[in-house]
GROMACS .gro file of C-alpha atoms in nm:
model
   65
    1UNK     CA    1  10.604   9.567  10.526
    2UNK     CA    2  10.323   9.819  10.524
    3UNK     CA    3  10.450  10.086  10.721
    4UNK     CA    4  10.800  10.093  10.838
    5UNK     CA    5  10.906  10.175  11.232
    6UNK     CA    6  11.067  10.456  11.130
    7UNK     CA    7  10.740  10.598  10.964
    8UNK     CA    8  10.522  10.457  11.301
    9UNK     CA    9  10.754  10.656  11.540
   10UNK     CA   10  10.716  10.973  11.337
   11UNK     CA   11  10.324  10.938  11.327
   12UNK     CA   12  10.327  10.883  11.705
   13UNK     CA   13  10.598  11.120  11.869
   14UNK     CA   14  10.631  11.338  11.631
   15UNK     CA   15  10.309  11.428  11.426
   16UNK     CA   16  10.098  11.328  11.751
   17UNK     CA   17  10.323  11.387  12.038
   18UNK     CA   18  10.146  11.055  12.190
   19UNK     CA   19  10.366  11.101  12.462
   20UNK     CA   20  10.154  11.405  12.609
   21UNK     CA   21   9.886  11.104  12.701
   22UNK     CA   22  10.144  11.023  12.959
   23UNK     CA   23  10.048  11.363  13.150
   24UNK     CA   24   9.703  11.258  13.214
   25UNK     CA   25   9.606  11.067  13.533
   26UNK     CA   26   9.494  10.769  13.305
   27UNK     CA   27   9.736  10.741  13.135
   28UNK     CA   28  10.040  10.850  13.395
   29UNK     CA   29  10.150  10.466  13.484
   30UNK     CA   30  10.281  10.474  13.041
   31UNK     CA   31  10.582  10.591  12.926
   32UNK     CA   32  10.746  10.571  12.581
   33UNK     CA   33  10.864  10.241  12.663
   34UNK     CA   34  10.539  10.108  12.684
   35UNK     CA   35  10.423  10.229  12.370
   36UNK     CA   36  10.738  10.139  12.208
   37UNK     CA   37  10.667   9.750  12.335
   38UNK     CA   38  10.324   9.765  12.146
   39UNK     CA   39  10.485   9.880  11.878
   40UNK     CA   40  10.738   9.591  11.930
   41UNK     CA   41  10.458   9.366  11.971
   42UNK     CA   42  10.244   9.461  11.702
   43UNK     CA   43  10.537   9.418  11.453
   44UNK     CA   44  10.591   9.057  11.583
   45UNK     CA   45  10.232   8.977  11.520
   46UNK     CA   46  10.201   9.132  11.166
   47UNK     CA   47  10.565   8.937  11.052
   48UNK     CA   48  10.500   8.651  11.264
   49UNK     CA   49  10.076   8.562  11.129
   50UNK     CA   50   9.974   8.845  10.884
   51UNK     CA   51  10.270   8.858  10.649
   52UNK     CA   52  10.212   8.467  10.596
   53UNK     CA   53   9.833   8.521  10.493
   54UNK     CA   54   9.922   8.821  10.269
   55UNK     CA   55  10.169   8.667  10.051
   56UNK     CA   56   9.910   8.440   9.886
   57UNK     CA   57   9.700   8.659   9.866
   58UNK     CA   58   9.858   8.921   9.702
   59UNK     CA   59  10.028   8.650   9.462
   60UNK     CA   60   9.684   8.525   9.348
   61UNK     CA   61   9.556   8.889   9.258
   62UNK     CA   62   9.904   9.003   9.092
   63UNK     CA   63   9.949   8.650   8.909
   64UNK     CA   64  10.311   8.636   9.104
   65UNK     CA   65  10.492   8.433   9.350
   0.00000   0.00000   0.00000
Protein backbone atom coordinates (compact mmCIF):
# COMPACT_ATOMS: atom_id res chain seq x y z
CA UNK A 1 0.00 0.00 0.00
CA UNK A 2 1.30 3.46 -0.74
CA UNK A 3 -0.74 5.57 1.27
CA UNK A 4 -3.12 4.20 3.74
CA UNK A 5 -7.07 5.45 4.04
CA UNK A 6 -6.46 6.65 7.15
CA UNK A 7 -3.58 8.97 5.84
CA UNK A 8 -6.01 9.88 2.47
CA UNK A 9 -8.90 11.02 4.81
CA UNK A 10 -6.59 13.22 6.84
CA UNK A 11 -5.07 14.88 3.60
CA UNK A 12 -8.62 15.49 2.35
CA UNK A 13 -10.92 16.53 5.41
CA UNK A 14 -8.63 17.46 7.51
CA UNK A 15 -5.47 19.23 6.03
CA UNK A 16 -7.78 20.40 2.99
CA UNK A 17 -11.21 20.58 4.36
CA UNK A 18 -12.27 19.19 0.69
CA UNK A 19 -15.56 19.23 1.98
CA UNK A 20 -15.84 23.20 1.68
CA UNK A 21 -15.99 22.36 -2.36
CA UNK A 22 -19.40 21.13 -1.47
CA UNK A 23 -20.49 24.94 -0.76
CA UNK A 24 -19.90 26.00 -4.21
CA UNK A 25 -22.67 25.84 -6.87
CA UNK A 26 -20.43 23.33 -8.87
CA UNK A 27 -19.78 21.39 -6.71
CA UNK A 28 -23.21 21.49 -4.37
CA UNK A 29 -24.80 18.06 -5.94
CA UNK A 30 -21.19 16.20 -3.74
CA UNK A 31 -21.13 15.32 -0.43
CA UNK A 32 -18.56 13.34 1.61
CA UNK A 33 -20.07 10.29 0.44
CA UNK A 34 -19.19 10.90 -2.91
CA UNK A 35 -15.75 11.57 -2.32
CA UNK A 36 -15.50 8.80 0.04
CA UNK A 37 -16.77 6.34 -3.06
CA UNK A 38 -13.75 7.66 -5.18
CA UNK A 39 -11.76 7.01 -2.58
CA UNK A 40 -13.45 3.53 -2.39
CA UNK A 41 -13.00 3.23 -5.96
CA UNK A 42 -9.63 4.31 -6.40
CA UNK A 43 -8.46 1.77 -3.74
CA UNK A 44 -10.20 -1.07 -5.71
CA UNK A 45 -8.36 -0.09 -8.80
CA UNK A 46 -4.83 0.31 -7.25
CA UNK A 47 -5.31 -3.44 -5.24
CA UNK A 48 -7.30 -4.83 -7.92
CA UNK A 49 -4.56 -3.81 -11.39
CA UNK A 50 -1.66 -1.69 -9.95
CA UNK A 51 -0.57 -3.74 -6.97
CA UNK A 52 -0.24 -6.80 -9.52
CA UNK A 53 2.17 -4.73 -11.91
CA UNK A 54 4.19 -3.37 -8.93
CA UNK A 55 5.15 -6.50 -7.32
CA UNK A 56 7.42 -7.52 -10.22
CA UNK A 57 8.59 -4.73 -10.56
CA UNK A 58 9.77 -3.85 -7.41
CA UNK A 59 11.10 -7.60 -7.02
CA UNK A 60 13.31 -7.22 -10.13
CA UNK A 61 14.95 -3.87 -8.82
CA UNK A 62 15.31 -5.16 -5.03
CA UNK A 63 16.50 -8.79 -6.23
CA UNK A 64 13.34 -10.17 -3.99
CA UNK A 65 10.21 -12.04 -4.35
Amino acid sequence: MLLSRRDLEFLLYEWLDVELLTKRERYAEHSRETFDAVLDLAEQVATEHLHAARVPAVAAVTGTR
